[in-house]
Coordinates of C-alpha atoms in Angstrom, one line a residue:
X1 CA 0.0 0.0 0.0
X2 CA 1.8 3.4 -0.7
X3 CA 2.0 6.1 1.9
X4 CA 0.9 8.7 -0.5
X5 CA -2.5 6.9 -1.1
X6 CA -5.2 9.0 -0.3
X7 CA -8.0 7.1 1.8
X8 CA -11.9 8.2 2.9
X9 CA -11.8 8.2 6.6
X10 CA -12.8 4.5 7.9
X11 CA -15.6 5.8 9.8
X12 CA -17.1 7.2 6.9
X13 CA -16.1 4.1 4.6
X14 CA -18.6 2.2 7.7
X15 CA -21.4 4.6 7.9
X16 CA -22.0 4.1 3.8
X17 CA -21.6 0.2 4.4
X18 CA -25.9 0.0 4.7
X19 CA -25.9 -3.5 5.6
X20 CA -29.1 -4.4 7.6
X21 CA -30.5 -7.0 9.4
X22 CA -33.5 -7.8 10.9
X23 CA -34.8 -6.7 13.8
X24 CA -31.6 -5.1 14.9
X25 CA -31.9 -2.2 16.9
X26 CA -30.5 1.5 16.4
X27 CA -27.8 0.9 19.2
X28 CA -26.7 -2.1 17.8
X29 CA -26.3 -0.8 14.6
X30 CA -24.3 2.2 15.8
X31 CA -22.0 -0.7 18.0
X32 CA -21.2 -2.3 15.1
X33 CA -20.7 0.6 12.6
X34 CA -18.1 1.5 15.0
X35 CA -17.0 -1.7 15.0
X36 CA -16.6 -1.9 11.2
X37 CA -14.3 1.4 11.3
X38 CA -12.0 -0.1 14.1
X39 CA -11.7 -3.8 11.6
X40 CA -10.8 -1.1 8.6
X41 CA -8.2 0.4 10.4
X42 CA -7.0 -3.0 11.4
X43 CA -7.0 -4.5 7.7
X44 CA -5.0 -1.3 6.9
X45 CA -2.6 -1.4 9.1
X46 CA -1.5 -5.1 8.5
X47 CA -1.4 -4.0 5.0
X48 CA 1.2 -1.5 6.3
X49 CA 2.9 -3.8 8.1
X50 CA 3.0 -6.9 4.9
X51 CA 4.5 -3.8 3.0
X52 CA 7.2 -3.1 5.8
X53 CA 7.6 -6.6 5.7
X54 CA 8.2 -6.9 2.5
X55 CA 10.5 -4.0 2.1
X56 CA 13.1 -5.4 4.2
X57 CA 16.8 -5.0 3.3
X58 CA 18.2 -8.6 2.6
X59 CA 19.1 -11.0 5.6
X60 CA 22.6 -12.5 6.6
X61 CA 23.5 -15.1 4.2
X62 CA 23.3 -18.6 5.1
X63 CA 26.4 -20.2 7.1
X64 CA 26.4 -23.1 5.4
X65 CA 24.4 -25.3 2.9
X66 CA 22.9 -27.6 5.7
X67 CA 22.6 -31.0 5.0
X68 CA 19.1 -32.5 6.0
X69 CA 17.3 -36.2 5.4
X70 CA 14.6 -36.3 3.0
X71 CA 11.9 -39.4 1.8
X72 CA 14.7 -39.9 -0.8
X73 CA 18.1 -39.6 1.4
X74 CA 20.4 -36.6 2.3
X75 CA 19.9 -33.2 0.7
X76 CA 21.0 -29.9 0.7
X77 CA 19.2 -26.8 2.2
X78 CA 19.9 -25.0 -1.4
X79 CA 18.0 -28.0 -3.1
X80 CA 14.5 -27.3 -0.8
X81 CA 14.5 -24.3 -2.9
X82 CA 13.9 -26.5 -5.9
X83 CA 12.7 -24.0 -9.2
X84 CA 11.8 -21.1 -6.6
X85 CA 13.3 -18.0 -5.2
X86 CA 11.5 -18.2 -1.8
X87 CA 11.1 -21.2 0.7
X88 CA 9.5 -21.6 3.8
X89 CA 10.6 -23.8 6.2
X90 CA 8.5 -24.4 9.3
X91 CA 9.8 -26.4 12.6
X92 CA 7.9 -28.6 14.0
X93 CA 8.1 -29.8 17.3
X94 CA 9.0 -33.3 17.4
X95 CA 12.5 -34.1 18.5
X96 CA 14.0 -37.2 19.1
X97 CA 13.1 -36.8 23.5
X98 CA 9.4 -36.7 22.2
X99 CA 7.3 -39.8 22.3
X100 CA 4.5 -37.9 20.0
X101 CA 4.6 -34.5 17.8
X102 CA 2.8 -31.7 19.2
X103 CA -0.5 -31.9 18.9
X104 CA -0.8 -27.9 17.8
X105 CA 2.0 -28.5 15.3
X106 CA -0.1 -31.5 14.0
X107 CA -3.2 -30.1 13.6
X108 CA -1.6 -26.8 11.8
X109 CA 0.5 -28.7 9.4
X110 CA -2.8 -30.9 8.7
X111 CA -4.2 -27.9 7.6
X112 CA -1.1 -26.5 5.6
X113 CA -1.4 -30.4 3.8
X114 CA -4.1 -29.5 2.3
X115 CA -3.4 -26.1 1.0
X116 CA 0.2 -27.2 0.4
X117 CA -0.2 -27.8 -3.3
X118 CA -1.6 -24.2 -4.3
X119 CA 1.2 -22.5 -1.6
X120 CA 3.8 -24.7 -3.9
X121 CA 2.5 -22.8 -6.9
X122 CA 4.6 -19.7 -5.4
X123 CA 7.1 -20.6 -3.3
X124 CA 8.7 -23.6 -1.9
X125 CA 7.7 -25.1 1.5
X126 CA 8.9 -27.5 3.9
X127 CA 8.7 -28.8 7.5
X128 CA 12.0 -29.8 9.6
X129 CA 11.9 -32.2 12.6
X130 CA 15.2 -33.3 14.7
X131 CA 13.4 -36.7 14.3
X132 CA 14.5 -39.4 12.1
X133 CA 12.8 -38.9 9.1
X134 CA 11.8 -42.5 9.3
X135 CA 9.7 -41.3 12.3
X136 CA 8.8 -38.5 10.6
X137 CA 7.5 -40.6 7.5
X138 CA 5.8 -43.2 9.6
X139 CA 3.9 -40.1 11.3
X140 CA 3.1 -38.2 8.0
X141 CA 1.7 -41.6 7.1
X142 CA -0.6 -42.3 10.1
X143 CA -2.1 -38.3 9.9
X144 CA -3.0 -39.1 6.0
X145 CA -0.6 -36.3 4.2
X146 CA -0.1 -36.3 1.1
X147 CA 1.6 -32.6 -0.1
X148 CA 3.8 -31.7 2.7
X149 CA 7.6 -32.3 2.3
X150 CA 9.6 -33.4 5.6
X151 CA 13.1 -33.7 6.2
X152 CA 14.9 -34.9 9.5
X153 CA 17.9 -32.1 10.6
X154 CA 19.4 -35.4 12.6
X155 CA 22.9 -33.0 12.9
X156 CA 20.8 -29.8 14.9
X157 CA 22.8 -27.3 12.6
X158 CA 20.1 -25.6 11.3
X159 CA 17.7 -26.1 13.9
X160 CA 21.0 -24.5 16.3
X161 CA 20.9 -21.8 14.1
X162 CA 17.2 -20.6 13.1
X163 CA 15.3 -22.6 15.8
X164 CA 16.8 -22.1 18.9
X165 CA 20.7 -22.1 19.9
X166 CA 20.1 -24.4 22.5
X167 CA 18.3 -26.7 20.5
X168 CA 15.3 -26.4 22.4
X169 CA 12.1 -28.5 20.9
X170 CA 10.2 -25.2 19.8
X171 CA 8.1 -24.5 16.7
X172 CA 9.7 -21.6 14.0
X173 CA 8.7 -20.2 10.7
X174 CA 11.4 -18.9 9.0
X175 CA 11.8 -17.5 5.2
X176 CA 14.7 -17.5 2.9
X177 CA 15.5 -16.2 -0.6
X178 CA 17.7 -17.2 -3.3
X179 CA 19.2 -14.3 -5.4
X180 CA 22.6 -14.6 -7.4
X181 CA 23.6 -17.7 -6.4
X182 CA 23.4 -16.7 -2.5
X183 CA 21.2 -18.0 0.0
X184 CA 19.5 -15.5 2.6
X185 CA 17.4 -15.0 5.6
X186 CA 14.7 -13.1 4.8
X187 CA 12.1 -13.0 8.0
X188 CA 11.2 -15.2 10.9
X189 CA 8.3 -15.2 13.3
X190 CA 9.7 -13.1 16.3
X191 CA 6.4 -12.9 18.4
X192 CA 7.4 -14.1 21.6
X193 CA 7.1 -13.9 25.7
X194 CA 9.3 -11.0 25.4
X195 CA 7.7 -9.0 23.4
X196 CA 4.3 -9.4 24.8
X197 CA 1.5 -6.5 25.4
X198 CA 1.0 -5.0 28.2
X199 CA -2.8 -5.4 27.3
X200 CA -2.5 -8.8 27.6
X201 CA -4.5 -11.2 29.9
X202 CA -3.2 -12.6 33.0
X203 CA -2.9 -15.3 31.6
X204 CA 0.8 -16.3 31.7
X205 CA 3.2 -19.0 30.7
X206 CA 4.7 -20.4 34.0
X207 CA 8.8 -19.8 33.2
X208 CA 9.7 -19.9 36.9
X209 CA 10.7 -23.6 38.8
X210 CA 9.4 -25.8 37.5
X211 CA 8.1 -29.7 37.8
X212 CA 7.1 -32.5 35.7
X213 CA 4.0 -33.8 36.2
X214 CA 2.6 -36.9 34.7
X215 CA -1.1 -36.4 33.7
X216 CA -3.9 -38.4 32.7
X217 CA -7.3 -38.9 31.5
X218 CA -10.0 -40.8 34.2
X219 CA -9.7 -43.9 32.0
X220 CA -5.9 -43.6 31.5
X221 CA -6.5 -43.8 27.4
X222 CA -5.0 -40.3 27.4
X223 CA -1.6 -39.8 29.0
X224 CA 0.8 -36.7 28.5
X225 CA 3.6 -35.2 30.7
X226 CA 4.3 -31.3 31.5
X227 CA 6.8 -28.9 32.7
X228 CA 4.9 -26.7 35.5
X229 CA 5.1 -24.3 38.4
X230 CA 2.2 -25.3 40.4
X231 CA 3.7 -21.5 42.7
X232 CA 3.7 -19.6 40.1
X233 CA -0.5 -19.4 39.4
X234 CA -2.9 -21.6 38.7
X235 CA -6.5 -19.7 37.0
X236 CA -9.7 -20.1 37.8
X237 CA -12.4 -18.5 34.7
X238 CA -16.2 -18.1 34.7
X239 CA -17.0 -18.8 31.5
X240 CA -19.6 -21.1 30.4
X241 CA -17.2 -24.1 29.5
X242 CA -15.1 -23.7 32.4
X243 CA -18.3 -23.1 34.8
X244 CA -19.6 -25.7 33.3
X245 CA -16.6 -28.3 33.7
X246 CA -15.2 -26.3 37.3
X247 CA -12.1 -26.3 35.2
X248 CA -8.8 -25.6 37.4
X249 CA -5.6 -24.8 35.0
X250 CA -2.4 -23.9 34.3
X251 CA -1.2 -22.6 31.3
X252 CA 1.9 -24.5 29.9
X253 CA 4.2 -23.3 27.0
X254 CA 4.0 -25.7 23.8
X255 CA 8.0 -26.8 24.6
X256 CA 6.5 -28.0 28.1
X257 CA 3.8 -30.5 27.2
X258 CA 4.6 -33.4 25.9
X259 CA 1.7 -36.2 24.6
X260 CA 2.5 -39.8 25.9
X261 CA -0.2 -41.5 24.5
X262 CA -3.9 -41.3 23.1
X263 CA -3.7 -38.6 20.8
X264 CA -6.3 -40.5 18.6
X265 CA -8.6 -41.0 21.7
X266 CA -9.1 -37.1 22.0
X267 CA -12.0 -35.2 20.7
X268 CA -12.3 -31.4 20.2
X269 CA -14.8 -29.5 20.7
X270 CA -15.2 -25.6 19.7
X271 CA -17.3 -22.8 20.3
X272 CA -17.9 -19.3 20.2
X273 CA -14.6 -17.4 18.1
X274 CA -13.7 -20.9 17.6
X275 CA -9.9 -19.6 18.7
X276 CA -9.2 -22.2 21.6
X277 CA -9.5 -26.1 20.9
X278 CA -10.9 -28.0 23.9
X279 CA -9.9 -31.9 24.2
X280 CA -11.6 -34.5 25.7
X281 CA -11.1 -38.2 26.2
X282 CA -13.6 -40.1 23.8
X283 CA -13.9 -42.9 26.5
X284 CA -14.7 -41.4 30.0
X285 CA -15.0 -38.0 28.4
X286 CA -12.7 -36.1 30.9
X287 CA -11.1 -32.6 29.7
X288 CA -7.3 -33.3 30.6
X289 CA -6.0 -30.0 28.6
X290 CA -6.9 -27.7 25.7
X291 CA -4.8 -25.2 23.4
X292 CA -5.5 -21.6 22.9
X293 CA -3.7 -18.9 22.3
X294 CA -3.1 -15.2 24.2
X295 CA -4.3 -12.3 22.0
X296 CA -0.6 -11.3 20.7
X297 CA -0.7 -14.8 19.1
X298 CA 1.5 -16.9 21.7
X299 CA -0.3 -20.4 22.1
X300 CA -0.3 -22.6 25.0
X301 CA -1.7 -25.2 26.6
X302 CA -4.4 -25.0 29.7
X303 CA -3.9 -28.3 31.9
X304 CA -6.3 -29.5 34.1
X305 CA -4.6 -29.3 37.5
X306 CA -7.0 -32.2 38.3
X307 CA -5.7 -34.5 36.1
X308 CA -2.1 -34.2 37.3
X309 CA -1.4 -37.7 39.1
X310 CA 1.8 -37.1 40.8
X311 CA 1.1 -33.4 42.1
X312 CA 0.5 -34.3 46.1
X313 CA -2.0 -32.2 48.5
X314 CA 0.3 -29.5 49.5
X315 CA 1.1 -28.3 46.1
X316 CA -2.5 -28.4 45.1
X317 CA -3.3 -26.8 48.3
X318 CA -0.3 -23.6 48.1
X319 CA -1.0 -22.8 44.5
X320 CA -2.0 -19.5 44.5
X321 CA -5.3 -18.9 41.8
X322 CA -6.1 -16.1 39.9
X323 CA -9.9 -15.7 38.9
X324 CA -10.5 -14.7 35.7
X325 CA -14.0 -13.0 34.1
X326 CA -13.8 -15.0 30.7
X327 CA -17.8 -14.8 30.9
X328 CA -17.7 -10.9 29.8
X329 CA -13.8 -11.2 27.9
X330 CA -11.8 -9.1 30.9
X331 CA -9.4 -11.4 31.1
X332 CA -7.0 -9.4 32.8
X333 CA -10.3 -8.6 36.1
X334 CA -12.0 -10.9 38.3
X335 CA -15.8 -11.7 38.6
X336 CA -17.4 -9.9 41.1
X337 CA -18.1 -13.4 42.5
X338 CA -15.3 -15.6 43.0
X339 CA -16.6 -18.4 45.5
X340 CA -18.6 -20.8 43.1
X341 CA -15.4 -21.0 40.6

């Protein structure tokens, strides 16, 4: 979008909108005309930021041509390019420690699989594991896909490099570019805990001490492991699912949970923005954790404190809560009535 462009006022693009519907009152009308402005100025300003994006000065050129394990053997980074100038490479989180991949990985990249053959038109794609790509095959297998190119970084170079220096078992999205002959970093998804909003929830990821838990559904079909600090806060919300289910959590960064087993025995359920994914055990239809994400885009999952089988009475009993007035989206006040939670 150029700077120069001259554009009607948002609030006066929305007043000339005239959509109607029926039976809606005055007030509404006015609510959501105001809305409408706020959503133009929105899908300006990440048309702003694409074009910033987009105008970056070149990245550092690559180290080296890392060698990765494809379907068909060793290749080189430079080859993922294949007849492109752009390729996006994202990380999933499924290292070598990890019994299963993370489930929000999974379910992302079983969306990508199926747009993966219209993305491929433009630019070159492809997901990197520090599994063994026989793993990694066997996995792409069981899920069904059919589009999506994996390769095994078995050596960590790349992951060391891009991912995390401590070759941590985190998700990335990183972009590069082929120009000349030389092989660049052009953006990667920087969106972190440190550069979080002040206007967020709070609703934090526990980073303090920490302790694993084991965790399970009632009929044991569902087993998983996390990283926690029971002392750090637990949360307590008031709306309708979590009333509904007396739902006690704690919010655990994606590179803390692990899934053991029974993946296949979960079923999601969604509702309202349709943003956070609520599991439950298909057999005895307990709620052992659910994935969201905050409102600057940094997911996690909420584990039910209930289903932790190794946490003893004293932890459950010091760990301070924080109530939360999900019912009414203040995330960051309490209900005026905390006692029922």
């Amino acid at each position: 979008m150029s700077t120069t462009q001259a554009l009607k006022p948002a609030k006066e693009l929305a007043a000339a909108n005239g959509v109607r519907f029926p039976n809606e009152s005055a007030g509404y009308r006015r609510a959501r005309d105001a809305l409408l402005a706020e959503e133009i100025e929105l899908r300006r300003h990440i048309e702003r930021v694409a074009q910033q994006r987009r105008e970056l000065p070149p990245g550092g050129v690559l180290p080296k041509d890392y060698e990765l394990v494809g379907e068909d053997g060793p290749v080189k980074f430079s080859q993922l390019f294949g007849r492109h100038a752009s390729l996006a490479v994202y990380s999933y989180m499924f290292g070598p420690q990890r019994k299963q991949p993370c489930p929000m990985c999974t379910s992302l990249l079983s969306a990508w699989d199926g747009e993966a053959e219209d993305v491929m038109q433009r630019v070159a794609l492809a997901v990197v594991a520090r599994s063994p790509i026989e793993r990694l095959l066997a996995f792409k297998k069981e899920r069904g896909w059919r589009r999506l190119l994996l390769y095994s970084d078995m050596s960590g170079d790349y992951t060391r490099d891009y991912v995390s220096a401590d070759d941590a078992d985190v998700p990335a999205f990183n972009v590069f570019t082929r120009q000349d002959g030389s092989l660049r970093h052009f953006w990667s998804g920087e969106m972190g805990m440190a550069t979080g909003t002040p206007l967020s929830p709070p609703l934090t990821l526990n980073t303090r001490m920490k302790k694993t838990f084991q965790g399970s559904c009632h009929c044991s079909a569902v087993r998983f492991e996390a990283d926690i600090d029971l002392g750090a806060s637990t949360y307590r919300c008031n709306c309708s699912i979590c009333t509904r289910h007396r739902f006690w959590l704690a919010t655990v960064a994606p590179q803390d949970f692990r899934m053991l087993a029974g993946q296949p025995e979960l079923t999601s359920y969604r509702f309202n923005t349709g943003k956070n994914q609520h599991l439950f055990c298909r057999h005895c239809g307990v709620r052992p954790f659910g994935m969201g994400s905050m409102p600057d885009g940094q997911a996690f999952y909420a584990v039910n404190i209930g289903c932790l089988e190794n946490a003893t009475p004293d932890e459950l009993a010091a760990a301070p809560i924080t109530y939360v007035d999900g019912k009414h989206d203040k995330w960051s006040e309490a209900p005026a009535i905390t006692s029922y939670l």
